[in-house]
Short mmCIF file of C-alpha atoms and ligand atoms in Angstrom, two decimals:
data_model
loop_
_atom_site.label_atom_id
_atom_site.label_comp_id
_atom_site.label_asym_id
_atom_site.label_seq_id
_atom_site.Cartn_x
_atom_site.Cartn_y
_atom_site.Cartn_z
CA MET A 1 142.08 81.87 113.36
CA LYS A 2 140.45 85.02 112.63
CA THR A 3 137.39 83.11 110.43
CA ILE A 4 134.54 82.92 112.26
CA ILE A 5 132.67 79.42 110.80
CA GLU A 6 129.07 78.57 111.20
CA PRO A 7 129.64 75.86 114.10
CA PHE A 8 127.30 73.41 112.40
CA ARG A 9 127.27 70.76 109.69
CA ILE A 10 123.77 70.51 107.46
CA LYS A 11 122.27 67.73 107.91
CA SER A 12 119.28 68.32 105.85
CA VAL A 13 118.25 71.02 103.60
CA GLU A 14 115.29 73.11 102.26
CA PRO A 15 115.76 74.46 98.77
CA ILE A 16 115.58 77.91 97.50
CA ARG A 17 113.65 78.74 94.49
CA MET A 18 115.49 81.16 92.15
CA THR A 19 113.72 83.65 90.67
CA THR A 20 114.83 86.81 88.38
CA ARG A 21 114.30 90.36 88.83
CA ALA A 22 111.55 90.94 86.38
CA GLU A 23 109.61 87.60 87.68
CA ARG A 24 110.19 89.64 91.34
CA GLU A 25 108.90 93.06 89.82
CA THR A 26 105.82 91.55 88.85
CA LYS A 27 105.45 89.68 92.35
CA LEU A 28 105.83 92.62 94.25
CA LYS A 29 103.19 94.63 92.02
CA LEU A 30 100.64 91.77 92.57
CA ALA A 31 101.41 92.26 96.77
CA HIS A 32 100.63 95.82 96.08
CA TYR A 33 104.38 97.00 97.02
CA ASN A 34 103.74 95.54 100.55
CA LEU A 35 106.22 92.63 101.24
CA PHE A 36 104.25 90.77 103.88
CA GLY A 37 101.76 90.04 100.76
CA LEU A 38 104.44 87.78 99.08
CA ALA A 39 104.80 83.82 99.11
CA SER A 40 107.58 83.13 100.99
CA ASP A 41 108.13 80.76 98.17
CA ASP A 42 108.89 83.67 95.91
CA VAL A 43 111.63 85.10 98.66
CA LEU A 44 115.37 84.24 98.23
CA ILE A 45 116.60 85.04 101.85
CA ASP A 46 114.31 85.60 103.92
CA LEU A 47 114.83 88.19 106.87
CA LEU A 48 111.51 89.11 107.70
CA THR A 49 112.11 88.23 111.11
CA ASP A 50 113.93 85.97 113.32
CA SER A 51 110.93 84.28 115.16
CA GLY A 52 110.12 80.77 114.87
CA THR A 53 112.36 80.63 111.72
CA GLY A 54 115.48 79.30 113.26
CA ALA A 55 116.99 75.70 111.98
CA MET A 56 116.35 72.94 114.99
CA SER A 57 119.17 70.73 116.05
CA ALA A 58 119.47 66.87 115.21
CA GLU A 59 119.27 66.68 119.13
CA GLN A 60 115.85 69.00 118.87
CA TRP A 61 114.15 66.27 116.00
CA ALA A 62 115.25 63.79 118.49
CA ALA A 63 113.29 64.94 121.45
CA ILE A 64 110.54 65.96 119.63
CA MET A 65 110.06 62.03 118.92
CA ARG A 66 109.56 61.86 122.62
CA GLY A 67 107.22 64.53 122.94
CA ASP A 68 104.22 62.90 125.44
CA GLU A 69 101.02 64.61 124.43
CA SER A 70 99.14 63.42 127.48
CA TYR A 71 96.44 66.32 128.52
CA ALA A 72 97.89 66.69 132.22
CA GLY A 73 101.18 65.88 133.84
CA SER A 74 103.03 65.26 130.83
CA PRO A 75 106.70 64.23 131.43
CA SER A 76 107.46 66.74 128.39
CA PHE A 77 106.16 69.41 130.62
CA ALA A 78 108.43 68.16 133.67
CA ARG A 79 111.48 68.39 131.31
CA PHE A 80 110.30 72.00 129.77
CA GLU A 81 109.96 73.24 133.61
CA ALA A 82 113.30 71.81 134.56
CA ALA A 83 115.21 73.44 131.23
CA VAL A 84 113.59 76.94 132.02
CA GLN A 85 114.26 76.97 136.05
CA ASN A 86 117.70 76.02 135.30
CA LEU A 87 118.39 79.14 133.51
CA MET A 88 115.76 81.54 134.86
CA PRO A 89 114.83 80.24 138.84
CA PHE A 90 111.31 81.39 138.90
CA LYS A 91 108.89 79.22 141.18
CA HIS A 92 106.26 79.29 138.44
CA ILE A 93 106.62 78.36 134.98
CA ILE A 94 103.61 78.70 132.38
CA PRO A 95 103.64 77.41 129.44
CA THR A 96 101.92 79.82 126.54
CA HIS A 97 101.83 79.12 122.44
CA GLN A 98 103.54 82.13 121.96
CA GLY A 99 105.25 85.50 123.66
CA ARG A 100 101.79 87.23 123.32
CA ALA A 101 100.09 84.89 125.16
CA ALA A 102 102.16 85.15 128.10
CA GLU A 103 101.67 89.01 127.70
CA ALA A 104 97.48 88.65 127.35
CA ILE A 105 97.33 86.54 130.16
CA LEU A 106 100.11 89.09 132.24
CA PHE A 107 98.33 92.30 131.31
CA GLY A 108 95.03 91.40 131.75
CA LEU A 109 95.59 90.61 135.37
CA LEU A 110 97.90 93.67 136.18
CA GLY A 111 96.86 95.97 133.34
CA GLY A 112 93.64 98.28 133.78
CA ALA A 113 92.30 101.54 133.35
CA GLY A 114 94.65 104.35 135.32
CA LYS A 115 97.37 101.55 135.31
CA ARG A 116 101.06 102.90 133.54
CA ILE A 117 103.87 100.27 133.08
CA PRO A 118 107.33 101.83 132.35
CA SER A 119 110.07 99.70 130.36
CA ASN A 120 113.11 100.84 128.43
CA THR A 121 110.98 99.94 125.26
CA HIS A 122 107.81 98.07 124.90
CA PHE A 123 107.73 95.51 121.74
CA ASP A 124 104.67 96.16 119.71
CA THR A 125 102.74 93.18 121.38
CA THR A 126 103.44 94.09 124.55
CA ARG A 127 102.16 97.81 124.16
CA GLY A 128 99.27 96.17 122.58
CA ASN A 129 98.15 94.21 125.25
CA ILE A 130 98.99 96.78 127.60
CA GLU A 131 96.95 99.35 125.97
CA ALA A 132 94.06 96.75 125.06
CA SER A 133 93.70 96.13 129.15
CA GLY A 134 93.28 99.88 129.19
CA ALA A 135 96.50 100.34 130.66
CA LEU A 136 99.02 102.89 129.17
CA ALA A 137 103.28 102.15 128.23
CA PHE A 138 105.90 104.13 128.38
CA ASP A 139 109.14 103.81 126.91
CA LEU A 140 111.91 105.35 129.19
CA ASN A 141 115.26 104.24 127.07
CA ILE A 142 118.35 106.02 127.13
CA GLY A 143 118.84 108.68 124.70
CA GLU A 144 121.49 106.73 122.92
CA GLY A 145 118.90 103.91 122.29
CA ARG A 146 117.60 106.84 119.84
CA ASP A 147 120.96 107.88 118.12
CA SER A 148 121.76 105.55 115.34
CA GLN A 149 125.27 106.35 115.46
CA SER A 150 126.15 106.59 118.96
CA MET A 151 128.49 103.74 119.97
CA HIS A 152 127.20 103.34 123.69
CA PRO A 153 128.00 99.70 124.62
CA PHE A 154 124.77 99.37 126.40
CA LYS A 155 121.71 101.30 124.12
CA GLY A 156 118.91 99.34 125.33
CA ASN A 157 119.59 100.27 129.21
CA MET A 158 116.92 101.99 131.21
CA ASP A 159 117.18 106.09 131.89
CA LEU A 160 117.35 104.92 135.05
CA GLU A 161 116.36 109.10 136.28
CA LYS A 162 113.64 109.09 134.18
CA LEU A 163 112.36 105.48 135.79
CA ALA A 164 112.52 107.00 139.05
CA ALA A 165 110.91 110.35 138.24
CA PHE A 166 108.01 108.19 136.74
CA LEU A 167 107.82 105.75 139.65
CA GLN A 168 107.95 108.66 141.91
CA GLU A 169 104.91 110.49 140.04
CA HIS A 170 102.70 107.54 139.19
CA GLY A 171 103.02 105.32 142.76
CA ASP A 172 100.40 103.11 143.36
CA ASN A 173 98.75 103.26 139.53
CA VAL A 174 102.03 101.48 138.48
CA PRO A 175 101.56 97.51 138.51
CA CYS A 176 104.82 96.76 137.52
CA VAL A 177 108.23 97.61 135.91
CA MET A 178 109.45 95.83 132.61
CA LEU A 179 112.73 95.65 130.73
CA THR A 180 113.29 94.24 127.42
CA ILE A 181 116.69 92.18 126.74
CA THR A 182 117.82 92.62 124.10
CA ASN A 183 115.69 95.81 123.06
CA ASN A 184 114.16 94.53 120.26
CA ALA A 185 112.35 97.70 118.97
CA GLY A 186 115.04 100.15 119.51
CA GLY A 187 117.38 97.86 117.49
CA GLY A 188 118.40 94.76 119.17
CA GLN A 189 120.50 96.87 121.69
CA PRO A 190 121.68 95.06 125.05
CA VAL A 191 120.92 96.16 128.59
CA SER A 192 123.78 95.57 131.22
CA LEU A 193 123.32 93.49 134.10
CA GLU A 194 124.18 96.54 136.15
CA ASN A 195 120.96 98.30 134.35
CA ILE A 196 119.14 95.22 135.35
CA ARG A 197 120.02 95.41 138.84
CA ALA A 198 119.43 98.90 139.31
CA VAL A 199 116.22 99.00 137.16
CA ALA A 200 115.16 95.82 139.80
CA ALA A 201 116.44 97.52 142.98
CA LEU A 202 113.96 100.98 142.06
CA ALA A 203 111.40 98.40 140.98
CA ARG A 204 111.68 96.70 144.94
CA ALA A 205 112.08 100.18 146.29
CA HIS A 206 108.47 101.28 145.12
CA GLY A 207 107.07 98.24 145.75
CA HIS A 208 106.44 97.13 142.58
CA PRO A 209 107.34 93.46 140.74
CA PHE A 210 110.05 93.60 138.10
CA ILE A 211 109.53 91.60 134.73
CA ILE A 212 111.83 90.93 131.98
CA ASP A 213 110.67 90.19 128.78
CA GLY A 214 113.37 87.78 127.99
CA CYS A 215 112.79 86.89 124.37
CA ARG A 216 116.34 87.39 123.29
CA PHE A 217 118.44 86.92 126.77
CA ALA A 218 121.17 84.77 125.54
CA GLU A 219 122.28 87.34 123.06
CA ASN A 220 121.69 89.63 125.59
CA ALA A 221 124.21 87.76 127.94
CA TRP A 222 126.60 87.30 125.57
CA PHE A 223 127.17 91.18 125.08
CA ILE A 224 127.39 91.77 128.44
CA LYS A 225 130.11 89.27 128.75
CA GLN A 226 131.82 90.93 126.01
CA ARG A 227 131.32 94.89 127.05
CA GLU A 228 130.57 94.79 130.61
CA PRO A 229 133.93 95.17 133.06
CA GLY A 230 134.16 92.68 135.40
CA GLN A 231 131.79 89.99 133.65
CA GLU A 232 134.52 88.67 131.04
CA ASN A 233 135.52 85.49 132.61
CA SER A 234 131.87 84.82 133.30
CA ALA A 235 130.19 81.25 132.05
CA ILE A 236 127.15 82.67 130.04
CA THR A 237 125.14 80.44 131.84
CA ASP A 238 125.78 82.15 135.06
CA ILE A 239 125.18 85.99 133.85
CA VAL A 240 121.78 84.45 132.57
CA ARG A 241 120.80 83.58 135.94
CA GLU A 242 122.25 86.63 137.43
CA CYS A 243 119.89 88.88 135.25
CA PHE A 244 117.11 86.63 136.14
CA ALA A 245 117.77 86.45 139.77
CA VAL A 246 116.52 89.90 140.45
CA ALA A 247 112.83 89.95 138.86
CA ASP A 248 109.83 88.87 139.97
CA GLY A 249 108.89 87.42 136.68
CA MET A 250 109.22 87.45 133.27
CA THR A 251 107.61 86.88 129.49
CA MET A 252 109.03 84.79 127.07
CA SER A 253 108.52 83.86 123.34
CA ALA A 254 110.69 80.58 122.65
CA LYS A 255 110.55 81.66 119.35
CA LYS A 256 113.62 83.73 119.77
CA ASP A 257 116.30 82.55 122.54
CA ALA A 258 115.01 78.82 122.37
CA PHE A 259 115.29 77.97 119.20
CA GLY A 260 111.52 76.96 119.01
CA ASN A 261 109.42 77.40 115.82
CA ILE A 262 106.33 78.38 118.27
CA GLY A 263 106.02 78.33 122.02
CA GLY A 264 106.82 80.98 124.94
CA TRP A 265 106.31 81.07 128.93
CA LEU A 266 105.08 83.32 131.62
CA ALA A 267 107.39 82.44 134.95
CA LEU A 268 106.30 84.43 138.07
CA ASN A 269 107.72 83.79 141.79
CA ASP A 270 104.21 85.75 143.61
CA ASP A 271 101.95 82.65 144.14
CA ASP A 272 98.61 84.56 144.28
CA LEU A 273 99.15 85.78 140.76
CA ALA A 274 100.81 82.71 139.39
CA GLU A 275 97.02 81.36 140.34
CA ALA A 276 95.10 83.69 138.87
CA ALA A 277 97.17 83.17 135.44
CA ARG A 278 96.62 79.25 135.74
CA VAL A 279 93.27 79.72 135.92
CA ARG A 280 93.75 82.12 132.59
CA LEU A 281 95.73 79.65 130.75
CA ILE A 282 92.80 77.12 131.59
CA GLN A 283 90.57 79.64 129.95
CA THR A 284 92.44 80.62 126.86
CA GLU A 285 95.35 78.78 125.87
CA GLY A 286 95.38 74.95 127.84
CA PHE A 287 95.97 72.98 130.66
CA VAL A 288 98.89 74.29 133.24
CA THR A 289 101.36 71.50 131.69
CA TYR A 290 101.16 72.16 127.85
CA GLY A 291 99.61 75.93 127.77
CA GLY A 292 98.83 76.17 123.82
CA LEU A 293 101.69 73.84 122.74
CA ALA A 294 102.05 70.44 122.25
CA GLY A 295 104.53 67.92 123.98
CA ARG A 296 106.77 67.70 121.37
CA ASP A 297 107.10 71.78 121.29
CA LEU A 298 107.77 71.97 124.70
CA GLU A 299 110.37 68.91 124.26
CA ALA A 300 111.73 71.02 120.96
CA ILE A 301 112.28 74.00 123.26
CA ALA A 302 113.97 72.59 126.17
CA GLN A 303 116.79 71.04 124.17
CA GLY A 304 117.16 74.63 122.68
CA LEU A 305 117.47 75.84 125.65
CA SER A 306 120.40 73.82 126.43
CA GLU A 307 121.67 74.72 122.89
CA ILE A 308 121.38 78.47 122.99
CA ILE A 309 123.60 79.26 125.68
CA ASP A 310 126.68 77.64 123.95
CA GLU A 311 129.32 80.34 123.29
CA ASP A 312 130.26 78.79 120.14
CA TYR A 313 126.99 79.58 118.69
CA LEU A 314 126.57 83.06 120.06
CA ARG A 315 130.11 84.46 118.97
CA TYR A 316 129.24 82.72 115.95
CA ARG A 317 125.92 84.14 116.14
CA ILE A 318 126.46 87.63 116.83
CA GLY A 319 129.96 87.81 114.44
CA THR A 320 127.55 87.50 111.80
CA ASN A 321 125.79 90.71 112.52
CA GLN A 322 129.21 92.50 112.99
CA TYR A 323 130.43 90.82 109.33
CA ILE A 324 127.58 92.61 107.66
CA ILE A 325 127.55 95.84 109.54
CA ASP A 326 131.13 95.87 109.21
CA ARG A 327 131.00 95.70 105.24
CA LEU A 328 127.73 98.09 104.78
CA ASP A 329 129.74 100.60 106.95
CA LEU A 330 132.71 100.37 104.54
CA LEU A 331 130.35 100.60 101.79
CA GLY A 332 128.88 103.92 103.24
CA VAL A 333 125.57 102.47 104.02
CA PRO A 334 124.05 103.94 107.07
CA VAL A 335 123.71 101.41 109.89
CA VAL A 336 122.60 101.07 113.13
CA LYS A 337 125.62 100.53 115.29
CA PRO A 338 126.91 98.66 117.46
CA ALA A 339 125.96 95.60 115.67
CA GLY A 340 122.91 94.54 117.76
CA GLY A 341 121.72 90.57 118.95
CA HIS A 342 119.35 89.31 116.22
CA ALA A 343 118.98 91.96 113.13
CA VAL A 344 120.96 94.64 110.78
CA PHE A 345 119.04 97.82 110.57
CA ILE A 346 119.61 100.39 108.01
CA ASP A 347 119.15 104.10 108.16
CA ALA A 348 116.53 105.00 105.49
CA ARG A 349 116.40 108.24 106.37
CA ALA A 350 119.72 109.00 106.19
CA TRP A 351 120.56 107.37 103.10
CA LEU A 352 117.54 108.63 101.11
CA PRO A 353 117.24 112.14 102.20
CA HIS A 354 115.08 112.77 99.04
CA ILE A 355 112.18 110.70 99.89
CA ASP A 356 109.77 112.21 102.55
CA PRO A 357 109.07 110.35 105.43
CA LEU A 358 105.13 110.20 104.96
CA GLN A 359 106.46 108.65 101.59
CA TYR A 360 108.10 105.67 103.59
CA PRO A 361 111.74 105.98 102.48
CA ALA A 362 112.56 102.73 104.52
CA GLN A 363 109.88 100.75 102.57
CA ALA A 364 110.94 102.15 99.37
CA LEU A 365 114.28 100.74 100.20
CA ALA A 366 112.90 97.29 101.34
CA ASN A 367 110.94 97.10 98.25
CA ARG A 368 114.02 97.66 96.03
CA LEU A 369 116.18 95.24 98.07
CA TYR A 370 113.89 92.51 97.19
CA GLU A 371 113.33 93.64 93.58
CA ILE A 372 117.27 93.42 92.91
CA SER A 373 118.36 90.16 95.20
CA GLY A 374 115.26 88.02 96.52
CA ILE A 375 115.84 89.41 100.24
CA ARG A 376 112.89 90.38 102.19
CA GLY A 377 113.34 92.73 104.88
CA VAL A 378 110.74 94.69 107.05
CA GLU A 379 110.44 98.38 107.42
CA ILE A 380 110.23 100.13 110.69
CA GLY A 381 109.27 103.38 110.28
CA SER A 382 106.32 105.85 109.16
CA LEU A 383 104.05 102.83 107.78
CA MET A 384 104.30 101.15 110.96
CA PHE A 385 104.33 103.57 113.44
CA GLY A 386 102.92 106.84 111.45
CA ARG A 387 98.76 106.62 111.51
CA GLN A 388 98.10 108.24 114.73
CA PRO A 389 94.34 107.34 116.90
CA ASP A 390 92.73 110.66 115.59
CA GLY A 391 93.58 109.46 111.93
CA SER A 392 96.35 111.95 110.93
CA GLU A 393 99.48 111.05 110.11
CA LYS A 394 102.87 111.82 111.25
CA PRO A 395 106.63 110.76 110.99
CA ALA A 396 107.73 107.90 113.29
CA ALA A 397 111.50 108.92 115.26
CA MET A 398 113.34 106.83 112.41
CA GLU A 399 112.81 105.57 108.91
CA LEU A 400 114.94 101.84 109.41
CA VAL A 401 114.93 98.70 107.40
CA ARG A 402 115.21 95.87 109.66
CA LEU A 403 117.10 92.91 108.51
CA ALA A 404 116.26 90.17 111.53
CA ILE A 405 119.24 87.05 110.86
CA PRO A 406 117.05 83.81 111.26
CA ARG A 407 118.95 81.61 113.66
CA ARG A 408 121.37 78.71 111.82
CA THR A 409 119.55 79.24 108.84
CA TYR A 410 121.73 81.15 106.44
CA THR A 411 125.62 80.79 105.87
CA GLN A 412 128.31 83.32 105.19
CA SER A 413 127.65 83.22 101.31
CA HIS A 414 124.26 84.78 101.86
CA ALA A 415 125.70 87.33 103.95
CA ASP A 416 127.85 88.07 100.89
CA TYR A 417 124.97 88.03 99.13
CA LEU A 418 123.33 90.38 101.08
CA ILE A 419 126.39 92.81 100.73
CA GLU A 420 126.67 92.76 97.34
CA ALA A 421 123.13 93.78 96.75
CA PHE A 422 123.64 96.65 98.64
CA GLU A 423 126.60 97.47 96.42
CA MET A 424 123.84 97.40 93.42
CA LEU A 425 121.37 99.34 95.38
CA LYS A 426 124.11 102.07 96.26
CA ALA A 427 124.30 102.50 92.72
CA GLU A 428 120.30 102.68 92.52
CA LYS A 429 119.16 104.71 95.44
CA ASP A 430 119.26 108.14 94.16
CA SER A 431 116.53 107.19 91.45
CA LEU A 432 114.28 105.27 93.99
CA ARG A 433 110.86 106.86 94.95
CA GLY A 434 108.73 107.25 97.53
CA LEU A 435 105.11 105.42 97.82
CA LYS A 436 101.83 106.10 99.22
CA VAL A 437 98.89 104.18 100.50
CA VAL A 438 96.06 103.61 98.62
CA LYS A 439 94.26 101.14 101.24
CA GLU A 440 94.58 100.38 104.93
CA PRO A 441 92.93 98.83 107.43
CA ARG A 442 92.23 100.54 110.71
CA LEU A 443 94.59 99.08 113.15
CA MET A 444 98.12 97.91 112.14
CA ARG A 445 98.22 98.67 108.63
CA HIS A 446 101.64 97.70 108.14
CA PHE A 447 100.50 94.05 107.65
CA THR A 448 98.02 94.22 104.93
CA CYS A 449 97.88 97.88 103.39
CA ARG A 450 98.35 98.49 99.96
CA LEU A 451 100.61 100.46 98.51
CA ALA A 452 101.55 102.32 94.80
CA PRO A 453 104.89 103.88 94.08
CA LEU A 454 104.59 107.62 93.27
N1 F0G B 1 108.72 90.76 123.07
C1 F0G B 1 109.79 90.60 122.18
C2 F0G B 1 111.04 91.47 122.63
C3 F0G B 1 109.71 90.46 120.50
O1 F0G B 1 110.68 90.34 119.89
C4 F0G B 1 108.45 89.44 120.49
C5 F0G B 1 108.35 88.66 118.96
C6 F0G B 1 107.38 89.50 121.21
C7 F0G B 1 107.23 90.31 122.38
C8 F0G B 1 106.15 88.58 121.06
O2 F0G B 1 106.47 87.31 120.94
O3 F0G B 1 105.99 86.65 118.45
O4 F0G B 1 106.24 85.08 120.50
O5 F0G B 1 103.99 86.55 120.43
N2 F0G B 1 108.78 89.62 118.09
C9 F0G B 1 108.83 89.07 116.81
C10 F0G B 1 109.78 89.85 115.82
C11 F0G B 1 107.54 88.96 116.09
O6 F0G B 1 109.40 89.80 114.55
O7 F0G B 1 110.42 90.69 116.14
P1 F0G B 1 105.80 86.30 120.19
#
C-alpha cells in the first residue's frame, strides 16, 4: 500500500473552535499582529511548536496513574532512569523540568567568561544559557545547511574542517563540543552517524567532552536509517544507541522525542561533573530523583520513550512532512528541502521578494496564513534575530515561516487544509505588505513585541 495512515485510533478528542476570517482579522489586530499574543482558542491548527504539544497514548495516561510522588527514591524515577539508559547508555541521568534547565545546569558548570562552545547550530535557549554564563556560542554547520534548496541528505552535519581549526585555535578555552540532533534552528535537518562519530573523535583527540542535544533523537535515527549507506537494515533502537555511545553526555527536552507534555534531563558519564550538577539540581530544580517533575511526568516520559522509536510511528511522522512539502513544492511555494523531522519551513524571502527583510516578510506571511485559515506558525527571521546587541537592526540569514507539527495530534485532513490555505495565499501573496515594530522589549522581542501593518 502506498497510503501512509496515522498508526493510531482516536480515543479522546479536543474540539477545535471554528472561527471566521473576519473574526481572526480582529483577533490578530487585538494581538498587535504578533501571533504569540493570540489565545489558543482562537487558533484552528496550532503549528507554533512541536514542543510539549503532542498527544499522549492510552499507555502513557495509564502510566500517569502509577506515578509515585515520593520526594526521594520514587519507583517512577527508577522506571524513568531505566527507560533513558535503555536508549542512551550514560552513567548519570539527572531529571529536569525541561531542556533549558538541563542546559542552565550544564553551562553553569562548564561555561564562564573566555570559554567558547561550538555546535552545528545551537538552539536559542542553548545559546542563551551559554551566553548567560559569559561564554560564547559558535555555529559550525556545513554550508549546505544554510541553502534552503540543497538536497544534501544530512544538512545538519557539523563542518569537520571548521571544527578541527576551531579546536586547534581555541584549545583549553573549549569546555565541550556540542551537536544538536536534529538541527532545529537549521530546519530540523539530520546529522549522520558518520558525522556524529567524527565529531566525537575530534572532541576526544583534543581532550574535550562531547555533549549531544538529543531533543529529536528518534527522528534523527529514522533519517540515518533511510539515508545513510549501510544503515538501512539497522533497528532504530540500535542506531540511537550507536549515536549516544560515542558521547560523554546529553541534554534533552522530553517535550519532543519522548512524547512528554513537560520534562527533560541532563545525562553525564563523568562522576565529578555529575555530582556538581546534582548539587545545582537540588538548588534550582528539586531532589535528584525528580528534578522539577512530578512522578507522573517521569512515568509518562518512560512510557513515551518506548513508543517514540516505533518505526510505524516514525514512518508516518516523517511521511506527513514529506506529503506537505511535496504538495507545497508542486504549488510553487519555496519550501526548505529535503523534508526535516519536525516542521515544514517556508522561505518567505524567496516567495515575497517585494517585502524588505526589515519589514518582516515571514511575519507578514504567517499573519496572513492565520487570517486565511486559522493556522498558527512562527516567524524565524529578522523579527526573531534582527535586533543587534548595539541596538541596530540587520537582516537575518533567512526569512522563514516554521510550521512545527505536534506529534500524533493532527490528521491527513488537517494537512490537506494547510495545503489549501497555501493555494489561497498564492493568490493573495503579491498584495501582502510588510510590518513595522511599534513597541519591543530589550531582549527576545519576537515573543511580546507589538507590530503594525505598513
Ligand atoms: N534544544 C532544542 C534543539 C530545542 O528545539 C529546544 C526547544 C530546546 C533545546 C529547549 O528545550 O523547550 O524543553 O526547554 N525547542 C522548542 C521549539 C521550544 O519550539 O523548537 P525546552
